[in-house]
mmCIF file of C-alpha atoms in Angstrom:
data_model
loop_
_atom_site.group_PDB
_atom_site.id
_atom_site.type_symbol
_atom_site.label_atom_id
_atom_site.label_comp_id
_atom_site.label_asym_id
_atom_site.label_seq_id
_atom_site.Cartn_x
_atom_site.Cartn_y
_atom_site.Cartn_z
ATOM 1 C CA UNK A 1 -114.257 -84.039 -72.667
ATOM 2 C CA UNK A 2 -114.805 -87.103 -74.854
ATOM 3 C CA UNK A 3 -113.116 -89.352 -72.270
ATOM 4 C CA UNK A 4 -115.295 -87.903 -69.542
ATOM 5 C CA UNK A 5 -118.404 -88.719 -71.591
ATOM 6 C CA UNK A 6 -117.288 -92.337 -72.002
ATOM 7 C CA UNK A 7 -116.610 -92.666 -68.276
ATOM 8 C CA UNK A 8 -120.027 -91.191 -67.524
ATOM 9 C CA UNK A 9 -121.738 -93.640 -69.888
ATOM 10 C CA UNK A 10 -119.862 -96.593 -68.322
ATOM 11 C CA UNK A 11 -120.819 -95.490 -64.817
ATOM 12 C CA UNK A 12 -124.462 -95.135 -65.845
ATOM 13 C CA UNK A 13 -124.443 -98.583 -67.447
ATOM 14 C CA UNK A 14 -122.971 -100.104 -64.308
ATOM 15 C CA UNK A 15 -125.579 -98.344 -62.165
ATOM 16 C CA UNK A 16 -128.330 -99.575 -64.483
ATOM 17 C CA UNK A 17 -127.034 -103.147 -64.272
ATOM 18 C CA UNK A 18 -126.900 -102.913 -60.491
ATOM 19 C CA UNK A 19 -130.449 -101.566 -60.346
ATOM 20 C CA UNK A 20 -131.701 -104.408 -62.576
ATOM 21 C CA UNK A 21 -129.899 -106.973 -60.430
ATOM 22 C CA UNK A 22 -131.381 -105.555 -57.244
ATOM 23 C CA UNK A 23 -134.850 -105.440 -58.803
ATOM 24 C CA UNK A 24 -134.623 -109.088 -59.832
ATOM 25 C CA UNK A 25 -133.375 -110.025 -56.375
ATOM 26 C CA UNK A 26 -136.218 -108.100 -54.767
ATOM 27 C CA UNK A 27 -138.799 -109.752 -57.017
ATOM 28 C CA UNK A 28 -137.426 -113.206 -56.246
ATOM 29 C CA UNK A 29 -137.436 -112.507 -52.505
ATOM 30 C CA UNK A 30 -140.955 -111.123 -52.755
ATOM 31 C CA UNK A 31 -142.142 -114.248 -54.591
ATOM 32 C CA UNK A 32 -140.527 -116.489 -51.958
ATOM 33 C CA UNK A 33 -142.142 -114.553 -49.141
ATOM 34 C CA UNK A 34 -145.545 -114.619 -50.828
ATOM 35 C CA UNK A 35 -145.209 -118.379 -51.298
ATOM 36 C CA UNK A 36 -144.352 -118.837 -47.643
ATOM 37 C CA UNK A 37 -147.242 -116.625 -46.540
ATOM 38 C CA UNK A 38 -149.649 -118.446 -48.858
ATOM 39 C CA UNK A 39 -148.494 -121.830 -47.614
ATOM 40 C CA UNK A 40 -148.680 -120.637 -44.031
ATOM 41 C CA UNK A 41 -152.278 -119.459 -44.516
ATOM 42 C CA UNK A 42 -153.235 -122.681 -46.272
ATOM 43 C CA UNK A 43 -151.674 -124.909 -43.647
ATOM 44 C CA UNK A 44 -153.509 -123.126 -40.850
ATOM 45 C CA UNK A 45 -156.700 -124.842 -41.971
ATOM 46 C CA UNK A 46 -155.684 -127.725 -44.271
ATOM 47 C CA UNK A 47 -152.108 -128.860 -43.668
ATOM 48 C CA UNK A 48 -150.851 -130.805 -46.677
ATOM 49 C CA UNK A 49 -149.804 -133.910 -44.795
ATOM 50 C CA UNK A 50 -150.498 -137.128 -46.622
ATOM 51 C CA UNK A 51 -151.623 -140.296 -44.896
ATOM 52 C CA UNK A 52 -148.939 -141.408 -42.441
ATOM 53 C CA UNK A 53 -147.125 -138.045 -42.397
ATOM 54 C CA UNK A 54 -146.774 -136.087 -39.187
ATOM 55 C CA UNK A 55 -147.431 -132.367 -39.448
ATOM 56 C CA UNK A 56 -146.977 -130.067 -36.462
ATOM 57 C CA UNK A 57 -146.064 -126.495 -35.574
ATOM 58 C CA UNK A 58 -144.071 -124.948 -32.770
ATOM 59 C CA UNK A 59 -143.744 -121.324 -31.694
ATOM 60 C CA UNK A 60 -140.483 -119.511 -30.983
ATOM 61 C CA UNK A 61 -140.595 -120.809 -27.394
ATOM 62 C CA UNK A 62 -140.614 -124.361 -28.806
ATOM 63 C CA UNK A 63 -144.122 -125.120 -27.611
ATOM 64 C CA UNK A 64 -146.396 -127.194 -29.860
ATOM 65 C CA UNK A 65 -149.236 -125.091 -31.275
ATOM 66 C CA UNK A 66 -150.710 -127.634 -33.716
ATOM 67 C CA UNK A 67 -150.400 -131.275 -34.756
ATOM 68 C CA UNK A 68 -152.557 -133.154 -37.254
ATOM 69 C CA UNK A 69 -154.768 -135.838 -35.727
ATOM 70 C CA UNK A 70 -153.449 -138.709 -37.851
ATOM 71 C CA UNK A 71 -149.859 -137.733 -37.051
ATOM 72 C CA UNK A 72 -150.557 -137.570 -33.317
ATOM 73 C CA UNK A 73 -152.366 -140.906 -33.491
ATOM 74 C CA UNK A 74 -149.423 -142.573 -35.265
ATOM 75 C CA UNK A 75 -147.240 -141.492 -32.337
ATOM 76 C CA UNK A 76 -149.731 -142.812 -29.770
ATOM 77 C CA UNK A 77 -151.194 -139.423 -28.724
ATOM 78 C CA UNK A 78 -154.431 -137.518 -28.977
ATOM 79 C CA UNK A 79 -153.662 -134.205 -30.663
ATOM 80 C CA UNK A 80 -154.987 -132.227 -27.666
ATOM 81 C CA UNK A 81 -152.506 -133.978 -25.384
ATOM 82 C CA UNK A 82 -149.641 -132.222 -27.163
ATOM 83 C CA UNK A 83 -151.014 -128.726 -27.770
ATOM 84 C CA UNK A 84 -149.232 -126.263 -25.491
ATOM 85 C CA UNK A 85 -146.529 -128.713 -24.454
ATOM 86 C CA UNK A 86 -142.838 -128.193 -25.098
ATOM 87 C CA UNK A 87 -141.634 -130.122 -28.108
ATOM 88 C CA UNK A 88 -138.752 -131.273 -25.905
ATOM 89 C CA UNK A 89 -139.756 -134.155 -23.697
ATOM 90 C CA UNK A 90 -142.703 -134.954 -25.953
ATOM 91 C CA UNK A 91 -141.932 -135.251 -29.674
ATOM 92 C CA UNK A 92 -138.189 -134.686 -29.280
ATOM 93 C CA UNK A 93 -135.915 -136.125 -26.618
ATOM 94 C CA UNK A 94 -134.991 -133.718 -23.850
ATOM 95 C CA UNK A 95 -131.336 -133.330 -24.821
ATOM 96 C CA UNK A 96 -129.140 -130.257 -25.003
ATOM 97 C CA UNK A 97 -128.025 -131.285 -28.488
ATOM 98 C CA UNK A 98 -131.642 -131.193 -29.666
ATOM 99 C CA UNK A 99 -132.159 -127.751 -28.132
ATOM 100 C CA UNK A 100 -128.998 -126.418 -29.728
ATOM 101 C CA UNK A 101 -129.984 -127.816 -33.118
ATOM 102 C CA UNK A 102 -133.496 -126.345 -33.020
ATOM 103 C CA UNK A 103 -132.170 -123.003 -31.791
ATOM 104 C CA UNK A 104 -129.782 -122.927 -34.737
ATOM 105 C CA UNK A 105 -132.632 -123.748 -37.132
ATOM 106 C CA UNK A 106 -134.836 -120.997 -35.715
ATOM 107 C CA UNK A 107 -132.015 -118.434 -35.905
ATOM 108 C CA UNK A 108 -131.354 -119.413 -39.505
ATOM 109 C CA UNK A 109 -135.027 -118.919 -40.340
ATOM 110 C CA UNK A 110 -135.042 -115.501 -38.664
ATOM 111 C CA UNK A 111 -132.248 -114.454 -41.021
ATOM 112 C CA UNK A 112 -133.099 -116.216 -44.284
ATOM 113 C CA UNK A 113 -136.695 -117.506 -44.007
ATOM 114 C CA UNK A 114 -135.709 -120.609 -45.948
ATOM 115 C CA UNK A 115 -137.037 -124.160 -46.094
ATOM 116 C CA UNK A 116 -134.736 -126.774 -44.552
ATOM 117 C CA UNK A 117 -134.688 -130.545 -44.852
ATOM 118 C CA UNK A 118 -133.014 -132.806 -42.326
ATOM 119 C CA UNK A 119 -133.237 -136.174 -40.624
ATOM 120 C CA UNK A 120 -134.440 -136.324 -37.051
ATOM 121 C CA UNK A 121 -135.747 -138.646 -34.358
ATOM 122 C CA UNK A 122 -139.340 -138.376 -33.137
ATOM 123 C CA UNK A 123 -140.342 -140.139 -29.930
ATOM 124 C CA UNK A 124 -143.608 -142.064 -29.636
ATOM 125 C CA UNK A 125 -145.661 -141.935 -26.457
ATOM 126 C CA UNK A 126 -144.381 -145.389 -25.473
ATOM 127 C CA UNK A 127 -140.772 -144.181 -25.783
ATOM 128 C CA UNK A 128 -140.085 -145.888 -29.110
ATOM 129 C CA UNK A 129 -138.017 -143.777 -31.499
ATOM 130 C CA UNK A 130 -138.709 -143.253 -35.199
ATOM 131 C CA UNK A 131 -136.260 -141.935 -37.786
ATOM 132 C CA UNK A 132 -137.949 -139.205 -39.821
ATOM 133 C CA UNK A 133 -137.148 -136.958 -42.748
ATOM 134 C CA UNK A 134 -138.425 -133.529 -41.729
ATOM 135 C CA UNK A 135 -139.183 -130.529 -43.922
ATOM 136 C CA UNK A 136 -138.962 -127.404 -41.764
ATOM 137 C CA UNK A 137 -140.462 -124.084 -42.854
ATOM 138 C CA UNK A 138 -140.768 -120.742 -41.065
ATOM 139 C CA UNK A 139 -144.145 -119.551 -39.827
ATOM 140 C CA UNK A 140 -144.451 -115.855 -40.696
ATOM 141 C CA UNK A 141 -146.613 -113.160 -39.146
ATOM 142 C CA UNK A 142 -148.163 -110.176 -40.954
ATOM 143 C CA UNK A 143 -144.878 -108.257 -41.007
ATOM 144 C CA UNK A 144 -143.003 -111.261 -42.373
ATOM 145 C CA UNK A 145 -141.197 -112.077 -39.138
ATOM 146 C CA UNK A 146 -140.557 -115.702 -38.232
ATOM 147 C CA UNK A 147 -142.629 -116.647 -35.209
ATOM 148 C CA UNK A 148 -142.222 -120.412 -35.311
ATOM 149 C CA UNK A 149 -141.503 -123.485 -37.394
ATOM 150 C CA UNK A 150 -143.744 -125.969 -39.187
ATOM 151 C CA UNK A 151 -142.607 -129.584 -39.512
ATOM 152 C CA UNK A 152 -143.752 -132.114 -42.104
ATOM 153 C CA UNK A 153 -142.190 -135.449 -41.159
ATOM 154 C CA UNK A 154 -142.094 -138.717 -43.081
ATOM 155 C CA UNK A 155 -141.073 -142.027 -41.500
ATOM 156 C CA UNK A 156 -137.894 -143.271 -43.218
ATOM 157 C CA UNK A 157 -136.838 -145.884 -40.643
ATOM 158 C CA UNK A 158 -137.909 -148.725 -42.934
ATOM 159 C CA UNK A 159 -136.114 -147.140 -45.886
ATOM 160 C CA UNK A 160 -132.939 -146.852 -43.790
ATOM 161 C CA UNK A 161 -133.204 -150.524 -42.806
ATOM 162 C CA UNK A 162 -133.584 -151.489 -46.472
ATOM 163 C CA UNK A 163 -130.561 -149.353 -47.363
ATOM 164 C CA UNK A 164 -128.467 -151.007 -44.663
ATOM 165 C CA UNK A 165 -129.568 -154.448 -45.837
ATOM 166 C CA UNK A 166 -128.678 -153.509 -49.408
ATOM 167 C CA UNK A 167 -125.241 -152.314 -48.301
ATOM 168 C CA UNK A 168 -124.635 -155.593 -46.479
ATOM 169 C CA UNK A 169 -125.773 -157.454 -49.581
ATOM 170 C CA UNK A 170 -123.428 -155.436 -51.814
ATOM 171 C CA UNK A 171 -120.498 -156.202 -49.493
ATOM 172 C CA UNK A 172 -121.119 -159.954 -49.577
ATOM 173 C CA UNK A 173 -119.490 -162.645 -51.677
ATOM 174 C CA UNK A 174 -122.505 -164.664 -52.773
ATOM 175 C CA UNK A 175 -120.646 -167.950 -53.183
ATOM 176 C CA UNK A 176 -119.154 -168.149 -49.692
ATOM 177 C CA UNK A 177 -121.350 -165.644 -47.802
ATOM 178 C CA UNK A 178 -118.161 -163.918 -46.638
ATOM 179 C CA UNK A 179 -117.231 -160.299 -47.303
ATOM 180 C CA UNK A 180 -116.174 -159.572 -50.867
ATOM 181 C CA UNK A 181 -112.630 -158.521 -51.709
ATOM 182 C CA UNK A 182 -113.089 -154.760 -51.425
ATOM 183 C CA UNK A 183 -115.034 -155.008 -48.177
ATOM 184 C CA UNK A 184 -112.584 -157.344 -46.420
ATOM 185 C CA UNK A 185 -109.517 -155.335 -47.483
ATOM 186 C CA UNK A 186 -111.179 -152.102 -46.320
ATOM 187 C CA UNK A 187 -112.011 -153.791 -43.014
ATOM 188 C CA UNK A 188 -108.446 -155.171 -42.764
ATOM 189 C CA UNK A 189 -106.911 -151.706 -43.122
ATOM 190 C CA UNK A 190 -109.455 -150.089 -40.779
ATOM 191 C CA UNK A 191 -108.962 -152.679 -38.020
ATOM 192 C CA UNK A 192 -105.176 -152.619 -38.437
ATOM 193 C CA UNK A 193 -105.106 -148.853 -37.878
ATOM 194 C CA UNK A 194 -107.271 -149.179 -34.757
ATOM 195 C CA UNK A 195 -105.036 -151.913 -33.357
ATOM 196 C CA UNK A 196 -101.990 -149.762 -34.039
ATOM 197 C CA UNK A 197 -103.524 -146.686 -32.442
ATOM 198 C CA UNK A 198 -104.452 -148.514 -29.230
ATOM 199 C CA UNK A 199 -101.504 -150.953 -29.351
ATOM 200 C CA UNK A 200 -103.698 -154.061 -29.370
ATOM 201 C CA UNK A 201 -103.040 -157.581 -30.599
ATOM 202 C CA UNK A 202 -103.946 -158.052 -34.249
ATOM 203 C CA UNK A 203 -103.476 -161.063 -36.544
ATOM 204 C CA UNK A 204 -104.660 -162.387 -39.861
ATOM 205 C CA UNK A 205 -104.898 -165.819 -41.467
ATOM 206 C CA UNK A 206 -105.111 -166.500 -45.201
ATOM 207 C CA UNK A 207 -106.062 -169.857 -46.710
ATOM 208 C CA UNK A 208 -104.932 -170.239 -50.334
ATOM 209 C CA UNK A 209 -106.904 -172.862 -52.305
ATOM 210 C CA UNK A 210 -105.718 -172.112 -55.832
ATOM 211 C CA UNK A 211 -103.993 -175.405 -56.647
ATOM 212 C CA UNK A 212 -106.783 -177.444 -55.072
ATOM 213 C CA UNK A 213 -109.433 -175.438 -56.924
ATOM 214 C CA UNK A 214 -107.649 -175.995 -60.248
ATOM 215 C CA UNK A 215 -107.283 -179.710 -59.550
ATOM 216 C CA UNK A 216 -110.971 -180.167 -58.686
ATOM 217 C CA UNK A 217 -112.310 -178.012 -61.530
ATOM 218 C CA UNK A 218 -110.222 -179.917 -64.087
ATOM 219 C CA UNK A 219 -110.449 -183.390 -62.547
ATOM 220 C CA UNK A 220 -114.051 -183.336 -61.332
ATOM 221 C CA UNK A 221 -116.092 -180.237 -62.244
ATOM 222 C CA UNK A 222 -116.420 -176.523 -61.541
ATOM 223 C CA UNK A 223 -119.485 -177.014 -59.364
ATOM 224 C CA UNK A 224 -117.514 -179.205 -56.953
ATOM 225 C CA UNK A 225 -114.650 -176.695 -56.973
ATOM 226 C CA UNK A 226 -117.080 -173.946 -55.952
ATOM 227 C CA UNK A 227 -118.521 -176.198 -53.248
ATOM 228 C CA UNK A 228 -114.988 -176.663 -51.954
ATOM 229 C CA UNK A 229 -114.630 -172.891 -51.502
ATOM 230 C CA UNK A 230 -117.922 -172.858 -49.616
ATOM 231 C CA UNK A 231 -117.090 -175.741 -47.260
ATOM 232 C CA UNK A 232 -113.678 -174.241 -46.421
ATOM 233 C CA UNK A 233 -115.263 -170.867 -45.718
ATOM 234 C CA UNK A 234 -117.760 -172.648 -43.435
ATOM 235 C CA UNK A 235 -114.838 -174.186 -41.549
ATOM 236 C CA UNK A 236 -113.325 -170.709 -41.195
ATOM 237 C CA UNK A 237 -116.619 -169.296 -39.912
ATOM 238 C CA UNK A 238 -116.690 -172.022 -37.265
ATOM 239 C CA UNK A 239 -113.219 -171.007 -36.052
ATOM 240 C CA UNK A 240 -113.651 -167.230 -35.992
ATOM 241 C CA UNK A 241 -112.651 -165.423 -32.825
ATOM 242 C CA UNK A 242 -114.952 -162.732 -31.353
ATOM 243 C CA UNK A 243 -115.001 -159.450 -33.267
ATOM 244 C CA UNK A 244 -113.365 -161.077 -36.324
ATOM 245 C CA UNK A 245 -114.127 -160.726 -40.033
ATOM 246 C CA UNK A 246 -113.840 -163.106 -42.959
ATOM 247 C CA UNK A 247 -113.758 -162.513 -46.706
ATOM 248 C CA UNK A 248 -112.716 -163.949 -50.071
ATOM 249 C CA UNK A 249 -109.977 -162.331 -52.175
ATOM 250 C CA UNK A 250 -108.464 -163.161 -55.538
ATOM 251 C CA UNK A 251 -111.087 -165.884 -56.100
ATOM 252 C CA UNK A 252 -109.362 -168.671 -54.120
ATOM 253 C CA UNK A 253 -108.106 -167.000 -50.924
ATOM 254 C CA UNK A 254 -110.116 -166.941 -47.693
ATOM 255 C CA UNK A 255 -108.906 -164.181 -45.363
ATOM 256 C CA UNK A 256 -109.593 -163.976 -41.626
ATOM 257 C CA UNK A 257 -109.068 -160.680 -39.777
ATOM 258 C CA UNK A 258 -108.566 -161.481 -36.087
ATOM 259 C CA UNK A 259 -108.900 -158.457 -33.818
ATOM 260 C CA UNK A 260 -107.397 -158.828 -30.356
ATOM 261 C CA UNK A 261 -105.790 -162.148 -31.300
ATOM 262 C CA UNK A 262 -102.176 -163.037 -30.584
ATOM 263 C CA UNK A 263 -99.785 -164.682 -33.010
ATOM 264 C CA UNK A 264 -99.791 -167.932 -31.004
ATOM 265 C CA UNK A 265 -103.586 -168.069 -31.117
ATOM 266 C CA UNK A 266 -103.540 -167.382 -34.881
ATOM 267 C CA UNK A 267 -101.059 -170.241 -35.322
ATOM 268 C CA UNK A 268 -103.284 -172.632 -33.358
ATOM 269 C CA UNK A 269 -106.343 -171.650 -35.391
ATOM 270 C CA UNK A 270 -104.409 -172.096 -38.645
ATOM 271 C CA UNK A 271 -103.554 -175.731 -37.895
ATOM 272 C CA UNK A 272 -107.125 -176.406 -36.769
ATOM 273 C CA UNK A 273 -108.580 -174.891 -39.952
ATOM 274 C CA UNK A 274 -106.172 -176.904 -42.083
ATOM 275 C CA UNK A 275 -107.141 -180.245 -40.584
ATOM 276 C CA UNK A 276 -110.888 -179.532 -40.501
ATOM 277 C CA UNK A 277 -110.798 -178.282 -44.104
ATOM 278 C CA UNK A 278 -109.105 -181.474 -45.314
ATOM 279 C CA UNK A 279 -111.784 -183.584 -43.620
ATOM 280 C CA UNK A 280 -114.557 -181.459 -45.160
ATOM 281 C CA UNK A 281 -113.015 -181.564 -48.646
ATOM 282 C CA UNK A 282 -112.691 -185.363 -48.564
ATOM 283 C CA UNK A 283 -116.494 -185.521 -48.374
ATOM 284 C CA UNK A 284 -116.608 -183.955 -51.861
ATOM 285 C CA UNK A 285 -115.099 -187.124 -53.390
ATOM 286 C CA UNK A 286 -111.552 -185.740 -53.246
ATOM 287 C CA UNK A 287 -108.892 -188.198 -52.076
ATOM 288 C CA UNK A 288 -106.932 -187.288 -48.939
ATOM 289 C CA UNK A 289 -103.638 -186.783 -50.789
ATOM 290 C CA UNK A 290 -105.060 -184.102 -53.070
ATOM 291 C CA UNK A 291 -107.359 -182.681 -50.379
ATOM 292 C CA UNK A 292 -104.184 -181.504 -48.631
ATOM 293 C CA UNK A 293 -103.220 -179.096 -51.442
ATOM 294 C CA UNK A 294 -103.906 -176.126 -49.177
ATOM 295 C CA UNK A 295 -101.621 -173.303 -48.070
ATOM 296 C CA UNK A 296 -102.483 -171.685 -44.738
ATOM 297 C CA UNK A 297 -100.424 -168.751 -43.529
ATOM 298 C CA UNK A 298 -100.709 -166.333 -40.659
ATOM 299 C CA UNK A 299 -99.013 -163.193 -39.406
ATOM 300 C CA UNK A 300 -99.558 -160.516 -36.800
ATOM 301 C CA UNK A 301 -98.893 -156.832 -36.272
ATOM 302 C CA UNK A 302 -95.222 -156.756 -35.315
ATOM 303 C CA UNK A 303 -94.723 -153.425 -33.590
ATOM 304 C CA UNK A 304 -95.676 -149.769 -33.822
ATOM 305 C CA UNK A 305 -93.657 -149.372 -37.027
ATOM 306 C CA UNK A 306 -95.465 -152.213 -38.787
ATOM 307 C CA UNK A 307 -97.880 -151.290 -41.573
ATOM 308 C CA UNK A 308 -100.996 -152.686 -43.185
ATOM 309 C CA UNK A 309 -99.114 -153.060 -46.469
ATOM 310 C CA UNK A 310 -96.306 -154.827 -44.626
ATOM 311 C CA UNK A 311 -98.696 -157.442 -43.238
ATOM 312 C CA UNK A 312 -100.172 -158.076 -46.672
ATOM 313 C CA UNK A 313 -96.700 -158.354 -48.203
ATOM 314 C CA UNK A 314 -95.678 -161.020 -45.678
ATOM 315 C CA UNK A 315 -98.784 -163.065 -46.399
ATOM 316 C CA UNK A 316 -98.263 -162.839 -50.158
ATOM 317 C CA UNK A 317 -94.613 -163.806 -49.815
ATOM 318 C CA UNK A 318 -95.408 -166.930 -47.775
ATOM 319 C CA UNK A 319 -98.132 -168.014 -50.198
ATOM 320 C CA UNK A 320 -96.070 -167.220 -53.293
ATOM 321 C CA UNK A 321 -93.087 -169.285 -52.142
ATOM 322 C CA UNK A 322 -95.287 -172.209 -51.103
ATOM 323 C CA UNK A 323 -97.121 -172.328 -54.433
ATOM 324 C CA UNK A 324 -93.884 -171.998 -56.337
ATOM 325 C CA UNK A 325 -92.361 -175.011 -54.576
ATOM 326 C CA UNK A 326 -95.718 -176.801 -54.270
ATOM 327 C CA UNK A 327 -95.344 -177.039 -50.504
ATOM 328 C CA UNK A 328 -98.671 -177.290 -48.724
ATOM 329 C CA UNK A 329 -99.701 -176.926 -45.105
ATOM 330 C CA UNK A 330 -99.243 -174.162 -42.545
ATOM 331 C CA UNK A 331 -96.424 -171.798 -43.480
ATOM 332 C CA UNK A 332 -95.096 -168.710 -41.735
ATOM 333 C CA UNK A 333 -91.838 -167.233 -40.500
ATOM 334 C CA UNK A 334 -92.304 -169.446 -37.407
ATOM 335 C CA UNK A 335 -92.524 -172.754 -39.176
ATOM 336 C CA UNK A 336 -93.215 -174.526 -42.424
ATOM 337 C CA UNK A 337 -95.740 -177.229 -41.603
ATOM 338 C CA UNK A 338 -95.594 -178.939 -44.954
ATOM 339 C CA UNK A 339 -97.894 -181.933 -45.332
ATOM 340 C CA UNK A 340 -97.199 -183.145 -48.879
ATOM 341 C CA UNK A 341 -94.806 -182.302 -51.667
ATOM 342 C CA UNK A 342 -96.206 -182.559 -55.203
ATOM 343 C CA UNK A 343 -93.797 -183.751 -57.835
#
């Protein structure tokens, strides 16, 4: 009997907790619905679109039922031109993907009556497209059924352009205007994998300037040493193949990623870069003998079993051996084009 009483009390407590949980859930849902109804009523007469924002409504058939005058004007329309028209072919492009997306949004609002935020493209009257951030809310009738969607859209195309510019800036090496180390190595691996997947030619060239940089910084000054890095990178820019990338790694290495470029072409470019770099460096008051303290190496994707790490290892091995023996010029498994030997 005592055990039965305890069980009964536990069951009652669980039922009470469930009732309280359901009550709280009901109150929260009721508050959300009241907020939506209040906003819906308010926006019927005074939509809260700030200057430059585009506020419009569509019904469940995707026809435009309202658009604020300033929003219509910013898109090149009179508001009355759009009322009654399908949102597709006017504000949105007539694409199946757009229809599917809006159908999914409407179905979600039928079920959950929630506010959604997403990026979208609005089309101006002249056909120009604008990237917008759109807040989408359900339009409810008197029995709290969703009968359409309201959109409040803000132009973020300029913000996106600024973000892209910032990303490009963050990926740049300020001294040479090439990609920084992380960006060029990421690009190297990405392009290598694409070349491997589609079995395309792929090569890289690395110019090592460490010994020359040390000589100039100690014998002349650091400013001239930095200028040397810049003039060599300019030479590399001038010899880039189409769809190539260039970056600086480990302070004194300039790396060229040559998509669609054969090993023979990479070899030819290497010798050209070497000679043009020496001529450019001599203009910095560096004598020709010391201006030749450059190691240029190249390699290519060998076969389907070759790897990104394997290519990097070959480059490092060539450069390491050349610096160790102080042999300068173009070096690879094909040849060792040594120009000078430092004692």
